[in-house]
Amino acid sequence: MIMLAKDETTSTRERILDIAQRLIQSRGYNAFSFHHLAHEIGIKTASIHYHFPTKADLGVALLRRYRQRFGQELDGISANNGNSVRSLVRFAALFQRTLSVDSQLCMCGMLSAEIESLPKPVAIEVKRFFSETELWLTNVLTHGRREERLAFEGSPRTQARMLIAMMEGAMVVARGMRHNAYFQGMARNYLLQLKAA
Amino acid sequence: MIMLAKDETTSTRERILDIAQRLIQSRGYNAFSFHHLAHEIGIKTASIHYHFPTKADLGVALLRRYRQRFGQELDGISANNGNSVRSLVRFAALFQRTLSVDSQLCMCGMLSAEIESLPKPVAIEVKRFFSETELWLTNVLTHGRREERLAFEGSPRTQARMLIAMMEGAMVVARGMRHNAYFQGMARNYLLQLKAA
DNA sequence: GTCTATAAGATGATAGAC
DNA sequence: GTCTATCATCTTATAGAC
């Protein structure tokens, strides 16, 4: 059996998705082309079309994978402990980690900005990401308040949306100001405000 | 003297800026073209180039106007009263109003997402917008805390950034979830948290 | 200031050979 | 699965006439 270098074990399809994801999170859906993908992989654009007939197909496949992976991260956070404060810290760390790689945005934050110019099937996937994340956070916040680890105004659902908004917004602002470190300051302070006294 | 309809009193240059602004705030910098502008005004793309030689020139001019107008709005809020709570409510209303028009984003929120694919001179203007807004908010928050109208964790500067982040993020999330009304819930609740007990 | 004409390059996509 | 070849279309931009 022939041993393959790690790169070669990854299917072309996966490599396309990987590169497309990186390009979308750093430059946006409208700023990357099949040519960019093909060039980086070392194949031709026609080959990209073999794996994903249209750009919209690629976008949908990418978002399905992204939502699935993000969901797994959230499951991992939920499984390890029942401490809601710790869960929120780990939640924020997911975004922090993304921004730390070439100032990348959350893919759905980026696509939400571009949503009016996206193919409808892609837009639907973006919406699902926010709904799923809202649901997970709502549970964490509900339990945290019940256990008196967390204290906040308004409903857990509204707070969940606000926490997502703070993450997405903090990434956008830190990026726009060209100081990624600003993100931590905002995230940390926001979580501090949610902690019960 | 010939009376002109209101549209005709606006110079072509201003009309280009108006349409470009609307297109950027709804679709993004990379999703609009000189052809879109020309078509809507009823002229040819070559005429757009007469007013703005390159797309980057148009972007810079647009952002200068945007920053100037936004600064005037902030001045207006500062001038009318010394009540910091009321100032923050009016600040949030600026973003609320923008989102209510065709789900438009703050221009600099949009451009910050696209920043890695923007001409450098445009990116610089985006950065200035955030710095100026941060400064104004820092003053409001500092005075508000001193007067004990506001109470919050951390420095006024960090809170200023968080408030901008919440506005930008709330727009992005409301847009992505396709429920603009979510914005109000988030904004109102966030300001509530800043109010002194 | 606006037009026609034109250019060079990018882009998304398809047909058919290997 | 990947290639060559080709396509129509879009995009930014320039030259020069009116």
Tab-separated table of C-alpha atoms in Angstrom, chain B residues 90-167:
chain	number	residue	atom	x	y	z
B	90	ARG	CA	-30.585	58.356	19.448
B	91	PHE	CA	-27.282	56.795	18.441
B	92	ALA	CA	-28.925	53.380	18.187
B	93	ALA	CA	-31.787	54.920	16.230
B	94	LEU	CA	-29.362	55.918	13.474
B	95	PHE	CA	-28.573	52.257	12.826
B	96	GLN	CA	-32.173	51.201	13.272
B	97	ARG	CA	-33.216	53.682	10.620
B	98	THR	CA	-30.607	52.415	8.177
B	99	LEU	CA	-31.639	48.796	8.593
B	100	SER	CA	-35.286	49.718	8.112
B	101	VAL	CA	-34.517	50.849	4.552
B	102	ASP	CA	-34.300	47.657	2.470
B	103	SER	CA	-32.315	45.895	5.209
B	104	GLN	CA	-29.373	48.144	4.512
B	105	LEU	CA	-26.239	47.725	6.608
B	106	CYS	CA	-24.058	50.483	7.957
B	107	MET	CA	-21.745	51.230	5.041
B	108	CYS	CA	-18.666	50.691	7.175
B	109	GLY	CA	-19.974	47.445	8.619
B	110	MET	CA	-20.365	46.183	5.078
B	111	LEU	CA	-17.001	47.477	3.929
B	112	SER	CA	-15.281	46.142	7.013
B	113	ALA	CA	-16.490	42.661	6.068
B	114	GLU	CA	-15.127	43.156	2.561
B	115	ILE	CA	-12.026	44.982	3.722
B	116	GLU	CA	-9.479	42.380	2.578
B	117	SER	CA	-10.608	42.833	-1.004
B	118	LEU	CA	-10.868	46.633	-0.972
B	119	PRO	CA	-8.434	49.210	-2.381
B	120	LYS	CA	-6.230	50.412	0.467
B	121	PRO	CA	-7.423	54.057	0.351
B	122	VAL	CA	-10.970	52.829	0.882
B	123	ALA	CA	-9.934	50.638	3.805
B	124	ILE	CA	-8.282	53.623	5.461
B	125	GLU	CA	-11.517	55.584	5.361
B	126	VAL	CA	-13.368	52.696	6.952
B	127	LYS	CA	-10.903	52.645	9.804
B	128	ARG	CA	-11.396	56.369	10.355
B	129	PHE	CA	-15.133	55.929	10.634
B	130	PHE	CA	-14.751	53.492	13.491
B	131	SER	CA	-12.144	55.630	15.249
B	132	GLU	CA	-14.299	58.740	15.074
B	133	THR	CA	-17.383	56.919	16.272
B	134	GLU	CA	-15.429	55.284	19.080
B	135	LEU	CA	-14.217	58.697	20.218
B	136	TRP	CA	-17.688	60.207	20.280
B	137	LEU	CA	-19.152	57.255	22.180
B	138	THR	CA	-16.277	57.219	24.639
B	139	ASN	CA	-17.118	60.791	25.576
B	140	VAL	CA	-20.805	60.047	26.004
B	141	LEU	CA	-20.074	56.988	28.125
B	142	THR	CA	-17.497	58.799	30.250
B	143	HIS	CA	-19.875	61.627	31.059
B	144	GLY	CA	-22.783	59.260	31.582
B	145	ARG	CA	-20.894	57.240	34.130
B	146	ARG	CA	-19.608	60.324	35.891
B	147	GLU	CA	-23.162	61.593	36.221
B	148	GLU	CA	-24.277	58.135	37.359
B	149	ARG	CA	-26.786	57.812	34.591
B	150	LEU	CA	-24.820	54.914	33.142
B	151	ALA	CA	-23.157	51.922	34.779
B	152	PHE	CA	-20.945	49.388	33.056
B	153	GLU	CA	-17.941	47.112	33.393
B	154	GLY	CA	-14.573	48.082	31.945
B	155	SER	CA	-13.353	51.290	30.397
B	156	PRO	CA	-15.553	53.738	28.481
B	157	ARG	CA	-13.352	53.072	25.469
B	158	THR	CA	-13.976	49.343	25.524
B	159	GLN	CA	-17.670	49.943	26.110
B	160	ALA	CA	-17.717	52.317	23.162
B	161	ARG	CA	-16.268	49.619	20.942
B	162	MET	CA	-18.751	47.105	22.300
B	163	LEU	CA	-21.655	49.385	21.568
B	164	ILE	CA	-20.503	49.866	17.978
B	165	ALA	CA	-19.972	46.119	17.730
B	166	MET	CA	-23.475	45.502	19.050
B	167	MET	CA	-24.965	47.851	16.463
